[in-house]
mmCIF file of C-alpha atoms in Angstrom:
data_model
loop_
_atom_site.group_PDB
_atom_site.id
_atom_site.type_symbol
_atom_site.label_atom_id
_atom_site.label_comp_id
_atom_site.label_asym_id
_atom_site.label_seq_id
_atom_site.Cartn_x
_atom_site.Cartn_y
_atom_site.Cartn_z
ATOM 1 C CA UNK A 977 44.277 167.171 -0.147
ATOM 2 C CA UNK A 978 42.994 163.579 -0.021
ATOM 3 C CA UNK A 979 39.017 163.239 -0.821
ATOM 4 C CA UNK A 980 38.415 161.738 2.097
ATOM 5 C CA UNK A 981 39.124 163.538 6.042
ATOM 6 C CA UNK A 982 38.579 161.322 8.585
ATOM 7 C CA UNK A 983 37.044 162.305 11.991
ATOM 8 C CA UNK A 984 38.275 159.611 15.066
ATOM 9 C CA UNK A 985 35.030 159.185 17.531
ATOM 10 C CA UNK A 986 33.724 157.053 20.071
ATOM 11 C CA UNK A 987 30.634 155.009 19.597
ATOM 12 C CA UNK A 988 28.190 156.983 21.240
ATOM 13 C CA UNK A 989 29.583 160.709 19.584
ATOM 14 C CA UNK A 990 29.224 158.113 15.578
ATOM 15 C CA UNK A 991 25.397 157.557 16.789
ATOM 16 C CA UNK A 992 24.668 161.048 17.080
ATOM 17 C CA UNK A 993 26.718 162.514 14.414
ATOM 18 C CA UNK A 994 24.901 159.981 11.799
ATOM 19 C CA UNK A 995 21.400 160.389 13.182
ATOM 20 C CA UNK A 996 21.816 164.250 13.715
ATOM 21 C CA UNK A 997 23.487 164.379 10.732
ATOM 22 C CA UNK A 998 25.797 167.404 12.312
ATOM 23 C CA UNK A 999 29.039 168.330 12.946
ATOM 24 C CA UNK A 1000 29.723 170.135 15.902
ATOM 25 C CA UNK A 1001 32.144 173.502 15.139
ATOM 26 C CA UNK A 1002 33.680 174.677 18.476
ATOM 27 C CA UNK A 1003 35.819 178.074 19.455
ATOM 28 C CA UNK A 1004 39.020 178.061 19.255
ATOM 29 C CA UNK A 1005 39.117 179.146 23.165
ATOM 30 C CA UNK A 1006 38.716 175.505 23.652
ATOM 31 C CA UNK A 1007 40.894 173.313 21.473
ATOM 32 C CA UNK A 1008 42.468 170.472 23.536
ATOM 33 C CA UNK A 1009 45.617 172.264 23.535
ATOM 34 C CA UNK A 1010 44.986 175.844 24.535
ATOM 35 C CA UNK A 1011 48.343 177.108 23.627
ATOM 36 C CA UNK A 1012 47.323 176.215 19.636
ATOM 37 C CA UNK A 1013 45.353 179.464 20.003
ATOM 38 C CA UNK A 1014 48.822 181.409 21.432
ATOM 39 C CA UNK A 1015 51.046 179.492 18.927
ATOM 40 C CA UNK A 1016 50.660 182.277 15.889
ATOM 41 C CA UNK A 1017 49.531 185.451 17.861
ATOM 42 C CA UNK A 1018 53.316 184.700 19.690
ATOM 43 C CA UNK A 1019 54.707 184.864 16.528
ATOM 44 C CA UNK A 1020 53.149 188.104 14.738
ATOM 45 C CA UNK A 1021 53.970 189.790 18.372
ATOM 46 C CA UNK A 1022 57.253 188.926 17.773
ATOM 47 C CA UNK A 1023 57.446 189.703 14.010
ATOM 48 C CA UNK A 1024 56.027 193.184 14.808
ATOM 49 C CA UNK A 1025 58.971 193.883 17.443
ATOM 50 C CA UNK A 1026 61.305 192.803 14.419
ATOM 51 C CA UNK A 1027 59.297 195.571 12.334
ATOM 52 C CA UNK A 1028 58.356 198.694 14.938
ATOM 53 C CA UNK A 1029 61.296 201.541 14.805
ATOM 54 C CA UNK A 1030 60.640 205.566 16.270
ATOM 55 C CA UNK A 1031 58.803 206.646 13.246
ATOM 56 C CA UNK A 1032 56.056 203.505 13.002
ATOM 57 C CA UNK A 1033 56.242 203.228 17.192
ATOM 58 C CA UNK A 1034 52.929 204.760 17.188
ATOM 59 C CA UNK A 1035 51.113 202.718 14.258
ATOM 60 C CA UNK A 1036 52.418 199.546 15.283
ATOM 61 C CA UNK A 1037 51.227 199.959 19.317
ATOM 62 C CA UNK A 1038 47.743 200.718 18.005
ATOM 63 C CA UNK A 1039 47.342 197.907 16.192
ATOM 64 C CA UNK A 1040 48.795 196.096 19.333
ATOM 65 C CA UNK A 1041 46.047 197.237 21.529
ATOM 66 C CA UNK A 1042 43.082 196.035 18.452
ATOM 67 C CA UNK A 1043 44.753 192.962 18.379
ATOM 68 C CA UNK A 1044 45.453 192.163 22.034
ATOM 69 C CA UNK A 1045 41.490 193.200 22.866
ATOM 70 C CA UNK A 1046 39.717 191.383 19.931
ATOM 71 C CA UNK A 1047 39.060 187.617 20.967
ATOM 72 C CA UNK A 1048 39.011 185.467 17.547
ATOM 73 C CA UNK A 1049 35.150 184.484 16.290
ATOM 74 C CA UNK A 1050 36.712 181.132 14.487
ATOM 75 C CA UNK A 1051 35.066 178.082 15.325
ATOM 76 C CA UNK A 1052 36.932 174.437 13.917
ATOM 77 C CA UNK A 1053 35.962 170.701 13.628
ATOM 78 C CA UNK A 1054 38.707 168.494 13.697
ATOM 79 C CA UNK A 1055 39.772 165.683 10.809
ATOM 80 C CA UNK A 1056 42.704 163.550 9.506
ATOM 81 C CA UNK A 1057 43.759 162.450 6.470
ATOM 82 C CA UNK A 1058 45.134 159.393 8.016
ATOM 83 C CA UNK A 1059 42.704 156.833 7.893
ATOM 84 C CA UNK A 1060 44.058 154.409 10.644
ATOM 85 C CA UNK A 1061 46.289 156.270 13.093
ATOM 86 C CA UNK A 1062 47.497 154.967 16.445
ATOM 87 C CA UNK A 1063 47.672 158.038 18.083
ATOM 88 C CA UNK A 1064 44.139 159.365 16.721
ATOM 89 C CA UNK A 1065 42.226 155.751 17.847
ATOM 90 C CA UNK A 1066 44.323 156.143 21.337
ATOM 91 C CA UNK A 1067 43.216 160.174 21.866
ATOM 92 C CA UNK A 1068 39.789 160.772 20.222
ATOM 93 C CA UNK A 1069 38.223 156.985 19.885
ATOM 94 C CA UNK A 1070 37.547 155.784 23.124
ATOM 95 C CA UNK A 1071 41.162 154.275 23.035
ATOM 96 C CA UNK A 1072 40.295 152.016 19.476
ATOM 97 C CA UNK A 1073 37.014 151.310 20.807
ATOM 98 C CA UNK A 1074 35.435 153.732 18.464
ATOM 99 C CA UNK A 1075 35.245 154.977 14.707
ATOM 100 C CA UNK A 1076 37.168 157.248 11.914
ATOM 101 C CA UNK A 1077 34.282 158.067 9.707
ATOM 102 C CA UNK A 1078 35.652 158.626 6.506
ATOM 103 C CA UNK A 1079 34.131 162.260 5.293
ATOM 104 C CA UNK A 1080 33.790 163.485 1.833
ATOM 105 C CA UNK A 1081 35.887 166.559 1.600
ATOM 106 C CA UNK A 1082 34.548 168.035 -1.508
ATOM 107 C CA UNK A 1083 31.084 168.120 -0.184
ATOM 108 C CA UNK A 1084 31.847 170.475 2.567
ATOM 109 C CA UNK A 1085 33.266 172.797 -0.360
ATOM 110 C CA UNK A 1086 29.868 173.176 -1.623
ATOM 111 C CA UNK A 1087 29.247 175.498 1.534
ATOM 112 C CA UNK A 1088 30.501 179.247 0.999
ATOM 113 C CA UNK A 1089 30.386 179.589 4.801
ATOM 114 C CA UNK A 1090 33.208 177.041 5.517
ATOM 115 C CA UNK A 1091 36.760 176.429 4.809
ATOM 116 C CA UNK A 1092 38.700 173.459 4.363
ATOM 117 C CA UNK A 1093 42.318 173.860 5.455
ATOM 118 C CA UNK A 1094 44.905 171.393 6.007
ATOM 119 C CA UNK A 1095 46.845 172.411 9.292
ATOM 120 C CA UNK A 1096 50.066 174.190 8.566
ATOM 121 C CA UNK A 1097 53.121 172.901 10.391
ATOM 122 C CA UNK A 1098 56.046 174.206 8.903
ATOM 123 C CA UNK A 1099 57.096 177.040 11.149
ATOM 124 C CA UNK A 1100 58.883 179.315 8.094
ATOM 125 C CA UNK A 1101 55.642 178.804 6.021
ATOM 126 C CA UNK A 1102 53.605 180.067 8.920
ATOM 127 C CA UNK A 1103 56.838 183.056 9.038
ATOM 128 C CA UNK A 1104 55.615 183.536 5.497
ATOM 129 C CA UNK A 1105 51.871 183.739 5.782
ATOM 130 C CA UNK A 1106 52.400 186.157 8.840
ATOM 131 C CA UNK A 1107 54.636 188.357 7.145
ATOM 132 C CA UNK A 1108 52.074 188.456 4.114
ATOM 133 C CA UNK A 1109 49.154 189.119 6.701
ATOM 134 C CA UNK A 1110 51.593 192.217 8.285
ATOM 135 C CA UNK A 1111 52.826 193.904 4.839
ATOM 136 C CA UNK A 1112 49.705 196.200 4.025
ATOM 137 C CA UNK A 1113 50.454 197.440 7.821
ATOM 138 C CA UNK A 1114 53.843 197.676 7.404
ATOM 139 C CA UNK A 1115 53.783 200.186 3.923
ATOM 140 C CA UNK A 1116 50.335 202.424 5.637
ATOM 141 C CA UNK A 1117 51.975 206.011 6.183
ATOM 142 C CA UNK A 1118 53.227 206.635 9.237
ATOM 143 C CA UNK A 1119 51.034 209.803 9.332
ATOM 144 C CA UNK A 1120 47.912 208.292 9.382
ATOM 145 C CA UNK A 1121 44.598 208.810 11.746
ATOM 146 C CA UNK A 1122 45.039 205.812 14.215
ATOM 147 C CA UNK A 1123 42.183 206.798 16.326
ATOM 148 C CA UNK A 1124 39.698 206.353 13.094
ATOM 149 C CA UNK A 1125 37.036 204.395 13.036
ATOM 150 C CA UNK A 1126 38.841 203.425 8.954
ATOM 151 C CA UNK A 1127 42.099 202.761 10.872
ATOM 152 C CA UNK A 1128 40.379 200.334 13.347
ATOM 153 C CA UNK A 1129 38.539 198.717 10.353
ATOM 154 C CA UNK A 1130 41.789 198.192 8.718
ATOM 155 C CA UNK A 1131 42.960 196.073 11.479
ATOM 156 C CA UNK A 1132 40.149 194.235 11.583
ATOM 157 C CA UNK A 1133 40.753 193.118 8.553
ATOM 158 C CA UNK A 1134 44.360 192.078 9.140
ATOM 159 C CA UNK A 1135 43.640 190.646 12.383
ATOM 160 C CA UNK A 1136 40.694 188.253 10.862
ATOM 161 C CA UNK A 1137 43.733 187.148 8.692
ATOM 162 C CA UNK A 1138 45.848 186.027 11.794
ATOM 163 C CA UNK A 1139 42.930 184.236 13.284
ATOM 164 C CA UNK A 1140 42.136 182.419 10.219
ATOM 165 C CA UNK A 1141 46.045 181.518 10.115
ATOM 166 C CA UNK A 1142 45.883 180.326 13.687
ATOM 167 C CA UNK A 1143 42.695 178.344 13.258
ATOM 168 C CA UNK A 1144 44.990 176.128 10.990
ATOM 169 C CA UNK A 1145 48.332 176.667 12.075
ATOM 170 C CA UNK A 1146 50.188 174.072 14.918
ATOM 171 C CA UNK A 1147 53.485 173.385 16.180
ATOM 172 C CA UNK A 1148 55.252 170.844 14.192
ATOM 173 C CA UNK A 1149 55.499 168.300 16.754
ATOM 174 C CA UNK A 1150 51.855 167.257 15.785
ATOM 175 C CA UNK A 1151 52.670 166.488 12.579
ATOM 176 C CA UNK A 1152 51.793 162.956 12.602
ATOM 177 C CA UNK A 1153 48.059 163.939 12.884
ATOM 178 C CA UNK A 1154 47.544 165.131 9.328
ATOM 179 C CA UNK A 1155 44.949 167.686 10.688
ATOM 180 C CA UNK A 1156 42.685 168.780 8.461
ATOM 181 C CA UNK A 1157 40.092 171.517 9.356
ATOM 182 C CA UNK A 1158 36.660 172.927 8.464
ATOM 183 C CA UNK A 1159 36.803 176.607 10.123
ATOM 184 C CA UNK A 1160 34.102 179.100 10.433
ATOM 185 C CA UNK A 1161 34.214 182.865 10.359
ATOM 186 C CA UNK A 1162 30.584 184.086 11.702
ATOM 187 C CA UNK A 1163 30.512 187.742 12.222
ATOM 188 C CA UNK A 1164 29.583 188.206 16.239
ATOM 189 C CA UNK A 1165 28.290 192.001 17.152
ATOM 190 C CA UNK A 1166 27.216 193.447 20.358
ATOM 191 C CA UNK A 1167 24.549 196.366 20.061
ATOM 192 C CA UNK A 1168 25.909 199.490 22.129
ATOM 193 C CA UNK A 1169 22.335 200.319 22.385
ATOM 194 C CA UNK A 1170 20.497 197.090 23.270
ATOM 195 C CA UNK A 1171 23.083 195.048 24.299
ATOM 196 C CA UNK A 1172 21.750 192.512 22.138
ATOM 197 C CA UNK A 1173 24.315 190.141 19.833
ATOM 198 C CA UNK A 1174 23.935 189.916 16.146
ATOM 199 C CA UNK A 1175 24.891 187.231 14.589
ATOM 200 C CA UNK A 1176 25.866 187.464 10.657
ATOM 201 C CA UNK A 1177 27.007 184.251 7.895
ATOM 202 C CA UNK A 1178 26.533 181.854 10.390
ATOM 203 C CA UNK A 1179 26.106 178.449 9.719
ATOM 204 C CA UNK A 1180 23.079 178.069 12.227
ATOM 205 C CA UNK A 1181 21.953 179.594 16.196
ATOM 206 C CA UNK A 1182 24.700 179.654 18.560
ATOM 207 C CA UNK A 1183 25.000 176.781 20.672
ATOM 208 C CA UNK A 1184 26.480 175.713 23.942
ATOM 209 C CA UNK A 1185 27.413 172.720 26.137
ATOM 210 C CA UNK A 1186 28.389 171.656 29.557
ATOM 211 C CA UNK A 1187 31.756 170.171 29.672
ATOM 212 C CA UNK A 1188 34.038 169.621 33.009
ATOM 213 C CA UNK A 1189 31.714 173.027 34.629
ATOM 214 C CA UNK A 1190 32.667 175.331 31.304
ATOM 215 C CA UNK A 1191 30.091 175.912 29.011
ATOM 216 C CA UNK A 1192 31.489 176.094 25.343
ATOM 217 C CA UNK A 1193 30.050 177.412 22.222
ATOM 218 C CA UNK A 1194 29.989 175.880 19.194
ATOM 219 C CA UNK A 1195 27.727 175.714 15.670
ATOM 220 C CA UNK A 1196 26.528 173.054 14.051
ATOM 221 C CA UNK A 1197 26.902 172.096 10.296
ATOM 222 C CA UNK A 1198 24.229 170.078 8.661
ATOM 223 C CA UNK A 1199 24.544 167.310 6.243
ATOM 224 C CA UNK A 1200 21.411 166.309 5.631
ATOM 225 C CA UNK A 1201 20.814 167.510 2.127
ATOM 226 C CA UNK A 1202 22.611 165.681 -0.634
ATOM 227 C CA UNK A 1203 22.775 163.947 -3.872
ATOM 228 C CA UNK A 1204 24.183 160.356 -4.859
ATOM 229 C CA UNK A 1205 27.450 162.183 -6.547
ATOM 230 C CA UNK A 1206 28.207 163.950 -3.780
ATOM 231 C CA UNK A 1207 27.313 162.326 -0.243
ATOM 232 C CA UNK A 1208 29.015 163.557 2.262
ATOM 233 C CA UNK A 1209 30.217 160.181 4.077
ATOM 234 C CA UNK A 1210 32.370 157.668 1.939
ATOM 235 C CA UNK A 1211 33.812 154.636 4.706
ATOM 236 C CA UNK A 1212 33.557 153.976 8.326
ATOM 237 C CA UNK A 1213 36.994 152.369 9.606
ATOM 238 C CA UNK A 1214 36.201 150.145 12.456
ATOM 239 C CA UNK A 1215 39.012 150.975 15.428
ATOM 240 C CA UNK A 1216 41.516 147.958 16.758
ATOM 241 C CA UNK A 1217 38.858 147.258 19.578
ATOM 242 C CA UNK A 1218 35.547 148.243 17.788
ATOM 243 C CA UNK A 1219 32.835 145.613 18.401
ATOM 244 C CA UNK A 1220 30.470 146.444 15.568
ATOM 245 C CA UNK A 1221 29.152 144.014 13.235
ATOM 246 C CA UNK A 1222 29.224 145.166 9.723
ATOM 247 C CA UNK A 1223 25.899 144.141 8.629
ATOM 248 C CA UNK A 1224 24.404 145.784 11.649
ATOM 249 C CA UNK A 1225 26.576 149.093 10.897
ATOM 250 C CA UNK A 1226 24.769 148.961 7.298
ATOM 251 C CA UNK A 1227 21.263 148.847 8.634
ATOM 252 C CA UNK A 1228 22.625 151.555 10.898
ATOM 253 C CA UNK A 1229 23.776 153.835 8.152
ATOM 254 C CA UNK A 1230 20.897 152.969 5.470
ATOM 255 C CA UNK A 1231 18.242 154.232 8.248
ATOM 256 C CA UNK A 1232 19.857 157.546 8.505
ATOM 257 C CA UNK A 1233 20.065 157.929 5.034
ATOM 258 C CA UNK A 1234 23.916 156.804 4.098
ATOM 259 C CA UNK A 1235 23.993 153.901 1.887
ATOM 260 C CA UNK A 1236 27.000 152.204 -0.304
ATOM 261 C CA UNK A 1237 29.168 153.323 2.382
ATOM 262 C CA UNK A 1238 32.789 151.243 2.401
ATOM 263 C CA UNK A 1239 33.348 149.715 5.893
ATOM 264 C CA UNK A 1240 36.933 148.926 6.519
ATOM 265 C CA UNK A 1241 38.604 147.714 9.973
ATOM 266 C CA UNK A 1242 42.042 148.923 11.041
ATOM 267 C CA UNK A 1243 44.972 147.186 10.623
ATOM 268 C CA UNK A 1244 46.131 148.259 13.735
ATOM 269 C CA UNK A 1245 47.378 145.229 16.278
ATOM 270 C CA UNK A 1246 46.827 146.976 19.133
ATOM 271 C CA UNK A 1247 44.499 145.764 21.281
ATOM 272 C CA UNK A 1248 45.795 146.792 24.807
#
C-alpha cells in the first residue's frame, strides 16, 4: 500500500477536518452505495447453499438465522491511493472545487483500534476469503448443541469475519477508485436489564448527524497527537477548480498545527 491515502473533500468538510483534527467513521448502513453492504453477505448466502446437504441442514439454517438478525457494528472512512482522480474530484470534491488531502497511512497504524484495508475487488479473492471465513463452520460436527449460548458465540465470531470482509470488499466495477479504508470494530451491547448500550474498544462516544431527514452514526478518530516522524498529513492536492492560494493554505495548515506539508495542484484539465 502506498504511504500516502488520499481523502477527496470540499472546502468547507478540509476546514473542519484540519481544525477538528478528526475523521469522521460512519456505519456501513450508510455508504453511498447501499448495496456495498449486500455485495458479500449475497455471496456467503450463496456459498452456504453450495455447502448445506440433509445431515448439516440443521447447522447451516442456524447460523442463517444469527447471521440474517445481527446488523454489522463496522464503521469506515473512505480514501484513495490515487492522488488526482477525475472521478473522485467529480463525486466527493465539490466537482474539483475542493481538496485530496494526502494522509499518512502509517500513522493510523499506530492505533490498535483501526484497520487499514485496501478494498478488495477481485470477485474469486473475495470467493476465497469467504470460503476461509465458512471452513471452521463447515468441519463443526453435525451433532452439535445449536441452541447454545457456545454455538451462538461461535457464529459471532465467524460472522464479525464477514462484516470485516464486507467493510472492504466492492464490486469490481469501482476499481478505478483505489479505495482504501480505515474500519472500526467497536463492540455495541444492549443491557437485557437496563436497556442501556455499552459501548466497548471504541475509538470515542457515539455520534450522530442529520443528513437528507436520517440521522447517521458515526465515530470520530483524532489526530491531534503526533510527532515530526510521523504526522499524520503529508500534501494537500489542490482540485482542477480549487481557488486557494498556497501561501494562504500554509498559514492555514501551520495554525492548526501541520507544517512542511507538500501542496500540489492537479493536473487535471477539466475545468467544466
Amino acid at each position: 500500500m502506498s504511504n500516502i491515502i488520499y481523502h477527496y473533500c470540499n472546502v468547507e468538510a478540509f476546514r473542519a477536518i484540519i481544525q477538528n483534527k478528526t475523521i469522521w467513521l460512519s456505519s456501513v448502513y450508510n455508504l453511498n452505495d447501499y448495496k456495498e453492504i449486500h455485495w458479500i453477505k449475497e455471496k456467503v448466502l450463496k456459498k452456504i447453499k453450495e455447502y448445506t446437504n440433509k445431515d448439516n441442514y440443521e447447522k447451516f439454517n442456524y447460523f442463517i438465522k444469527f447471521f440474517e438478525n445481527q446488523q454489522p457494528t463496522v464503521y469506515i472512512a473512505s480514501f484513495s491511493k490515487g492522488e488526482d482522480l477525475l472521478s473522485q474530484w467529480r463525486a466527493y470534491a465539490d466537482d474539483g472545487y475542493g481538496v485530496a488531502i494526502g494522509f499518512n497511512a502509517k500513522y493510523f497504524k499506530e492505533n490498535d483500534l483501526i484497520k487499514t484495508s485496501e478494498v478488495l475487488y477481485d470477485e474469486n479473492k473475495q470467493e476465497i476469503e469467504i470460503e476461509k471465513i465458512l471452513k471452521p463452520l463447515l468441519l463443526l460436527d453435525e451433532k452439535s448443541d445449536f441452541e447454545s449460548k457456545e454455538f451462538q458465540l461461535y457464529c459471532e465470531d465467524i460472522i464479525n469475519e464477514i462484516n470485516n470482509l464486507s467493510a472492504k470488499s466492492k464490486n469490481e466495477l469501482f476499481m478505478e477508485e483505489q479505495e482504501v479504508r480505515l474500519i472500526h470494530n467497536p463492540i455495541i451491547i444492549e443491557d437485557v436489564r437496563t436497556k442501556k448500550f455499552i459501548f466497548k474498544n471504541n475509538i470515542s462516544t457515539m455520534m450522530f448527524r442529520a443528513v437528507c431527514g436520517n440521522l447517521i452514526p458515526y465515530f470520530e478518530l483524532k489526530f491531534d497527537y503526533f510527532n515530526e516522524d510521523n504526522p499524520p498529513i503529508l500534501e494537500i492536492i489542490k482540485g482542477p477548480k480549487n481557488k486557494f492560494i498556497n501561501q494562504e493554505i500554509n498559514i492555514f495548515l501551520a495554525n492548526n498545527g501541520f507544517f512542511n506539508v507538500n501542496i500540489k495542484s492537479s493536473k487535471s484539465s477539466y475545468r467544466w
